[in-house]
């Protein structure tokens, strides 16, 4: 196929240009895990005729066991660790690494936050912030917690890679031990607020497994899966941990917020499970049609994730506005109508992706436009174009959550760390850019996490939520997010 020089490449062109050495299974895991999360949110929504939004798992508690297979966010963080390890190897200067990883994550996120901020202001000025609309203003930002945690992982990757280089499995064990100690202090000693440390320790431990995968050191996935599953079962059966691996309304202890040792064991078992499926998964991803679908999906994955709750709530809002009957959640009529509601949510999400996807792929050119065959611009790929053309589509080049692998990851074992002393690569200019990168990503993390907690409900009343012991309002969180994004965008 003759490339369209200078144009944005199509998924078919990018798929055809993918290097044979690329670990396509990692890309498949990324898009599959996000798809499961989105579908799970749609399935769990239990909206009643009066516009209240509940959780299907609370209505039918026996379904909570399904979260042991469907709570796949740990897989995404595992993939992120693999990707960040390889990307840092090719971008050892801290500022360049951070900028390359998060720019194309923060752009769609900042757009999403700004659009919803404007909508929320207009709705509340019009006095229409009640019912399902008011609920939507509170709920649509909740998935941003994942982006905030992912941004923090990017920030911590260089020092954690140094620990990984020195200690290997010992660095992972230290994080697991820290998470266990935190739960001990929380449940046995009653130490207040200590549980929030596990937002870092639990997710960074799963992220660390990605480093080990990048070095080819996950040699016994069956042992990993068995140990993780046995640990999760024992902790839930004999400890203070609930059955559900997602948050449930009204529960005193959640495995998700903040994360617990039980959730970490769950993550370990899932990582072992997906590694056990690596052979058939790799063969599946090698099929031309499957790979084109993966390339296309990864190119819009973050936009779809950001807007999927908006789509779902729009579907229910339309049903209520049209006077369509909404059966009681979990009733026979509710189950019968579920496929149609999900299909409608898919259609609305696709429409929203069509409107907003440009923010996820800014300035992407066809590889041929460069004339060097490197596979995309440095900004479009996660590692300066090192990964080949597929990176520019978001297969690896969606340099935040939706596309984590921008280093042209090879299928075999490879060293996940840069050369000693590489942290100062790039000379004085690179070193001078590091403080801006640190400030930018810090403000972004605080802003995104703040928005996920406070939402846009009660915007005019100054509604606030507590973020690390400090109250934050939606305007403050939005300002932090936008300021962090602008600092990340700055060039030196």
XYZ file of C-alpha atoms in Angstrom:
492
model
C 0.000 0.000 0.000
C 1.408 3.395 -0.998
C 1.606 5.611 2.129
C -0.107 8.968 2.042
C 2.897 11.167 2.750
C 2.219 13.843 5.352
C -1.236 12.544 6.251
C -2.374 10.966 9.487
C -1.756 7.246 8.921
C -4.665 4.830 8.965
C -4.837 1.831 11.265
C -4.323 -0.451 8.273
C -1.128 1.395 7.251
C 0.225 1.389 10.771
C -0.597 -2.255 11.322
C 1.167 -3.192 8.082
C 4.265 -1.235 9.150
C 4.543 -2.775 12.628
C 7.998 -4.298 13.261
C 8.034 -8.076 13.590
C 9.860 -7.743 16.935
C 7.002 -5.877 18.603
C 5.347 -7.666 21.520
C 1.811 -7.379 20.194
C 0.371 -9.299 23.122
C 1.147 -6.349 25.383
C -0.858 -4.068 23.096
C -3.711 -6.570 23.056
C -3.696 -6.691 26.861
C -3.875 -2.910 27.042
C -6.908 -2.508 24.842
C -8.641 -5.607 26.235
C -8.229 -4.487 29.852
C -9.649 -1.038 29.132
C -12.541 -2.586 27.214
C -13.374 -4.829 30.171
C -13.295 -1.854 32.548
C -15.627 0.165 30.325
C -18.024 -2.745 29.857
C -17.964 -3.418 33.593
C -19.009 0.143 34.363
C -21.894 -0.105 31.915
C -23.028 -3.432 33.342
C -22.834 -2.311 36.980
C -24.956 0.805 36.473
C -28.348 0.245 38.075
C -30.433 3.301 37.186
C -33.983 3.455 38.526
C -37.048 5.245 37.189
C -36.501 8.181 39.576
C -33.019 8.785 38.157
C -31.007 7.320 41.014
C -27.845 5.431 40.073
C -26.938 2.338 42.058
C -24.574 -0.606 41.705
C -25.804 -3.928 40.353
C -23.317 -5.733 42.595
C -25.050 -4.256 45.632
C -28.439 -5.304 44.281
C -27.245 -8.856 43.574
C -24.354 -9.488 46.030
C -23.669 -12.998 44.723
C -22.375 -11.419 41.511
C -19.463 -9.865 43.418
C -17.376 -12.992 42.857
C -17.224 -12.012 39.185
C -14.955 -9.107 40.117
C -12.191 -11.655 40.721
C -12.002 -12.051 36.957
C -13.386 -8.746 35.707
C -11.509 -6.264 37.920
C -8.648 -6.046 35.440
C -7.210 -2.624 36.224
C -4.099 -4.338 37.690
C -3.393 -5.754 34.215
C -3.321 -2.241 32.805
C -0.843 -1.059 35.437
C 1.273 -4.152 34.798
C 1.359 -3.312 31.082
C 2.249 0.255 32.029
C 5.261 -0.931 34.026
C 6.509 -2.952 31.056
C 6.069 0.037 28.775
C 7.653 2.595 31.064
C 10.703 0.412 31.601
C 11.406 0.191 27.886
C 10.528 3.798 27.206
C 12.867 5.113 29.898
C 15.691 3.092 28.394
C 15.370 5.117 25.198
C 14.509 8.438 26.916
C 16.796 8.479 29.975
C 16.493 12.247 30.574
C 13.746 12.687 33.179
C 11.970 15.623 31.519
C 11.974 13.958 28.094
C 10.667 10.720 29.570
C 7.850 12.407 31.510
C 6.855 14.598 28.603
C 6.866 11.692 26.176
C 4.794 9.532 28.498
C 2.108 11.956 29.626
C 1.527 14.604 26.956
C -0.965 12.606 24.964
C -2.661 11.436 28.130
C -3.069 14.915 29.572
C -4.356 16.509 26.361
C -7.591 14.465 26.142
C -7.922 14.587 29.927
C -7.609 18.374 30.058
C -10.132 18.692 27.227
C -12.551 16.352 28.989
C -12.218 18.260 32.262
C -12.664 21.653 30.591
C -15.697 20.575 28.539
C -17.448 19.057 31.511
C -16.564 22.076 33.661
C -18.267 24.359 31.147
C -21.292 22.049 30.893
C -21.588 21.823 34.676
C -21.453 25.593 35.053
C -24.114 26.118 32.387
C -26.386 23.425 33.834
C -26.195 24.779 37.365
C -26.653 28.387 36.287
C -29.830 27.218 34.552
C -30.967 25.542 37.760
C -31.074 22.106 36.178
C -28.633 20.290 38.443
C -31.096 17.880 40.036
C -32.066 14.270 39.379
C -29.967 12.205 37.005
C -28.246 15.364 35.732
C -26.920 16.139 39.200
C -25.812 12.548 39.615
C -24.026 12.708 36.269
C -22.129 15.816 37.345
C -20.793 13.882 40.321
C -20.093 10.585 38.558
C -18.482 11.444 35.230
C -15.147 12.397 36.772
C -14.778 9.336 39.016
C -12.713 7.284 36.512
C -10.090 10.047 36.586
C -8.599 8.433 39.706
C -7.024 5.867 37.394
C -5.364 8.562 35.292
C -4.047 10.306 38.397
C -2.484 7.089 39.688
C -1.030 6.347 36.266
C 0.561 9.792 36.102
C 2.149 9.169 39.496
C 3.560 5.886 38.195
C 5.223 7.753 35.349
C 6.784 10.170 37.829
C 8.144 7.363 40.011
C 9.409 5.160 37.180
C 13.054 6.382 37.108
C 13.801 5.852 40.832
C 11.882 2.574 40.911
C 13.794 1.348 37.888
C 17.027 2.057 39.739
C 15.748 -0.072 42.627
C 14.717 -2.737 40.148
C 18.151 -2.728 38.526
C 19.787 -3.275 41.886
C 17.328 -5.550 43.686
C 15.089 -7.154 41.031
C 12.415 -9.208 42.759
C 13.553 -7.704 46.052
C 12.163 -4.304 45.050
C 8.772 -5.895 44.332
C 8.909 -7.783 47.643
C 9.659 -4.556 49.504
C 6.551 -2.890 48.041
C 4.435 -5.935 48.944
C 5.851 -5.878 52.448
C 5.087 -2.182 52.729
C 1.472 -2.758 51.640
C 1.127 -5.571 54.198
C 2.567 -3.357 56.929
C 0.154 -0.564 56.068
C -2.825 -2.921 56.347
C -1.458 -4.207 59.630
C -1.216 -0.702 61.050
C -4.676 0.079 59.681
C -6.610 -2.952 60.882
C -4.611 -4.196 63.876
C -3.306 -0.944 65.353
C -5.994 1.444 64.129
C -3.485 4.042 62.924
C -5.509 6.771 61.170
C -4.876 7.764 57.538
C -2.045 5.261 57.081
C -4.195 3.293 54.630
C -3.779 6.002 51.985
C -0.140 4.979 51.551
C -1.433 1.901 49.767
C -2.596 4.002 46.844
C 1.120 4.116 46.061
C 2.406 0.815 47.444
C -0.224 -1.507 45.955
C -0.320 -0.053 42.455
C 3.431 0.474 42.285
C 3.972 -3.173 43.244
C 1.830 -4.280 40.286
C 3.681 -1.750 38.121
C 6.975 -3.272 39.287
C 5.894 -6.630 37.870
C 5.901 -4.934 34.485
C 9.597 -4.125 34.965
C 10.262 -7.796 35.637
C 8.299 -8.744 32.520
C 10.399 -6.321 30.472
C 13.529 -8.112 31.683
C 12.102 -11.563 30.961
C 12.085 -12.476 34.649
C 8.483 -13.694 35.043
C 9.556 -17.243 34.383
C 6.927 -19.115 36.438
C 3.551 -17.468 35.822
C 1.699 -20.464 37.222
C 3.410 -19.884 40.577
C 2.566 -16.170 40.442
C -1.091 -16.882 39.642
C -1.348 -19.595 42.300
C 0.286 -17.557 45.040
C -1.785 -14.473 44.260
C -5.071 -16.357 44.145
C -4.306 -18.302 47.329
C -3.349 -15.087 49.115
C -6.505 -13.284 48.021
C -8.721 -16.213 49.051
C -7.073 -16.464 52.481
C -7.270 -12.733 53.155
C -10.948 -12.503 52.184
C -11.865 -15.698 54.039
C -10.025 -14.957 57.268
C -9.280 -11.238 57.232
C -11.253 -8.001 57.299
C -11.443 -7.771 53.509
C -14.691 -7.808 51.489
C -15.394 -10.228 48.643
C -15.750 -7.560 45.953
C -12.587 -6.340 44.253
C -14.336 -3.105 43.293
C -15.763 -0.466 45.606
C -19.267 -1.024 46.937
C -21.636 1.656 48.234
C -21.839 1.854 51.996
C -19.215 -0.772 52.829
C -16.912 -0.026 55.772
C -13.862 -1.520 54.062
C -13.210 -1.313 50.333
C -10.546 -3.266 48.505
C -10.232 -0.387 46.033
C -10.306 2.919 47.873
C -7.773 2.783 49.337
C -6.305 -0.406 47.844
C -5.649 -3.311 50.176
C -3.281 -6.245 50.370
C -6.151 -8.407 49.105
C -6.371 -6.308 45.939
C -2.604 -6.613 45.497
C -2.874 -10.404 45.701
C -5.704 -10.205 43.193
C -3.443 -8.200 40.884
C -0.643 -10.744 41.249
C -2.960 -13.590 40.302
C -4.237 -11.708 37.268
C -0.698 -10.961 36.081
C 0.155 -14.642 36.406
C -3.027 -15.567 34.539
C -2.396 -13.275 31.578
C 1.190 -14.500 31.387
C -0.091 -18.078 31.249
C -2.178 -17.007 28.249
C 0.769 -15.345 26.554
C 1.262 -18.042 23.917
C -2.294 -18.139 22.543
C -2.633 -14.384 23.062
C 0.464 -13.728 20.980
C -0.825 -15.948 18.197
C -4.176 -14.160 18.277
C -2.556 -10.713 18.109
C -0.427 -11.843 15.160
C -3.528 -12.250 12.971
C -3.780 -9.371 10.537
C -7.410 -8.474 11.246
C -6.981 -8.726 15.008
C -3.862 -6.576 14.908
C -5.570 -3.896 12.808
C -8.383 -3.816 15.349
C -5.873 -3.497 18.214
C -4.073 -0.652 16.434
C -7.332 1.177 15.770
C -8.649 0.676 19.297
C -5.428 1.775 20.990
C -5.476 4.950 18.937
C -8.701 6.119 20.611
C -8.664 4.110 23.848
C -8.102 7.016 26.229
C -10.781 9.165 24.615
C -13.248 6.278 24.823
C -12.346 5.663 28.466
C -12.796 9.303 29.411
C -16.219 9.628 27.783
C -17.765 6.189 28.353
C -19.627 7.179 31.523
C -20.905 10.293 29.778
C -22.283 8.031 27.049
C -23.929 5.659 29.503
C -25.592 8.448 31.458
C -26.717 10.078 28.204
C -28.472 6.840 27.220
C -30.309 6.632 30.542
C -31.091 10.346 30.416
C -32.637 9.943 26.973
C -34.730 7.009 28.161
C -36.057 9.020 31.102
C -36.698 12.077 28.931
C -38.677 9.949 26.448
C -40.721 8.412 29.244
C -39.442 4.915 28.500
C -39.989 2.502 31.385
C -36.899 1.543 33.351
C -37.381 -1.879 34.971
C -36.130 -2.551 38.470
C -32.405 -3.390 38.375
C -31.713 -7.147 38.128
C -35.328 -7.906 37.211
C -36.114 -10.022 34.145
C -37.047 -6.921 32.172
C -33.820 -5.209 33.203
C -31.699 -8.114 31.967
C -33.692 -8.318 28.736
C -33.044 -4.670 27.941
C -29.363 -4.738 28.910
C -27.967 -5.609 25.445
C -29.849 -2.715 23.855
C -28.657 -0.251 26.497
C -25.050 -1.387 26.094
C -25.325 -1.142 22.307
C -26.679 2.394 22.663
C -23.802 3.288 25.005
C -21.325 1.919 22.461
C -22.897 4.071 19.740
C -22.848 7.246 21.843
C -19.254 6.563 22.909
C -18.270 6.167 19.263
C -19.921 9.500 18.497
C -18.040 11.208 21.327
C -14.776 9.609 20.219
C -15.356 10.980 16.749
C -15.742 14.470 18.194
C -12.851 14.441 20.673
C -10.284 11.904 19.438
C -8.105 14.563 17.801
C -6.790 15.529 21.237
C -5.397 12.029 21.601
C -3.471 12.154 18.315
C -2.206 15.709 17.909
C 0.272 16.341 15.119
C 0.681 12.697 14.127
C 2.135 12.355 10.631
C 2.620 9.409 8.415
C 6.068 7.856 8.999
C 6.982 8.477 5.362
C 6.726 12.219 5.974
C 9.909 12.025 8.001
C 11.880 10.267 5.334
C 13.974 8.375 7.885
C 11.843 5.296 8.386
C 12.036 5.669 12.150
C 8.349 5.279 12.553
C 6.803 8.549 13.567
C 7.652 11.782 15.190
C 9.247 11.785 18.623
C 6.100 13.279 20.039
C 3.835 10.744 18.430
C 5.660 7.721 19.664
C 6.465 6.932 23.224
C 10.189 6.753 22.672
C 11.250 9.157 20.059
C 9.927 7.092 17.212
C 12.031 4.126 18.184
C 9.149 1.773 18.199
C 8.312 1.777 14.549
C 5.274 3.108 12.765
C 2.769 1.382 14.995
C 3.677 3.687 17.831
C 2.235 6.711 16.110
C -1.237 5.227 16.176
C -1.437 4.940 19.893
C -0.477 1.271 19.889
C 2.475 2.405 21.817
C 2.336 6.070 21.261
C -0.660 7.060 23.325
C 1.913 8.080 25.758
C -0.172 7.987 28.845
C -2.617 5.434 30.059
C -4.054 4.326 26.768
C -0.758 3.733 25.082
C 2.053 2.771 27.273
C 4.522 1.070 25.022
C 6.449 3.530 22.967
C 9.843 1.928 22.948
C 9.442 -0.530 20.120
C 9.191 -3.319 22.625
C 10.638 -6.567 21.464
C 9.125 -9.883 22.319
C 12.167 -11.277 24.061
C 13.892 -10.295 27.256
C 15.508 -6.917 27.243
C 17.144 -4.732 29.816
C 14.555 -2.395 31.245
C 16.849 0.242 32.569
C 18.994 2.860 30.985
C 22.716 2.940 31.208
C 24.264 4.059 34.488
C 24.343 7.796 34.627
C 21.701 8.121 31.926
C 19.531 10.272 34.139
C 21.616 13.271 33.160
C 21.459 12.540 29.446
C 20.747 15.504 27.277
C 23.094 17.959 28.956
C 22.324 21.068 31.017
C 19.143 21.861 29.089
C 17.670 18.462 29.915
C 18.630 18.861 33.569
C 17.058 22.307 33.651
C 13.815 20.942 32.244
C 13.464 18.352 34.997
C 12.058 20.740 37.655
C 9.349 21.902 35.248
C 8.495 18.284 34.475
C 8.308 17.437 38.182
C 6.111 20.457 38.919
C 3.905 19.781 35.902
C 3.249 16.155 36.694
C 2.737 16.918 40.418
C 0.095 19.544 39.675
C -1.522 17.211 37.158
C -1.711 14.322 39.631
C -3.229 16.524 42.336
C -5.688 18.126 39.942
C -6.856 14.918 38.284
C -7.230 13.085 41.600
C -9.035 16.092 43.043
C -11.524 16.124 40.165
C -12.132 12.402 40.540
C -13.071 12.940 44.178
C -15.099 16.141 44.105
C -16.832 15.905 40.712
C -18.744 18.822 39.252
C -21.852 18.602 41.413
C -22.395 21.569 43.720
C -20.072 23.698 41.621
C -21.760 26.988 42.520
C -22.062 26.040 46.197
C -18.309 25.472 46.559
C -18.598 21.741 47.222
C -15.219 20.351 48.292
C -13.551 16.997 48.900
C -10.496 16.164 50.990
C -7.335 15.443 49.037
C -4.332 14.481 51.179
C -5.788 16.273 54.211
C -6.633 19.438 52.248
C -10.051 20.466 50.913
C -10.231 20.948 47.153
C -13.066 22.313 45.025
C -13.767 21.493 41.390
C -12.489 24.874 40.088
C -9.268 24.440 42.068
C -8.793 20.872 40.812
C -9.469 21.956 37.224
C -6.960 24.798 37.557
C -4.315 22.396 38.881
C -4.971 19.974 36.023
C -4.716 22.625 33.328
C -1.649 24.250 34.896
C 0.112 20.885 35.117
C -0.750 20.090 31.521
C 0.600 23.444 30.304
C 3.859 22.927 32.198
C 4.253 19.470 30.660
C 3.662 20.979 27.220
C 6.376 23.609 27.702
C 9.592 23.131 25.772
C 13.012 24.312 26.881
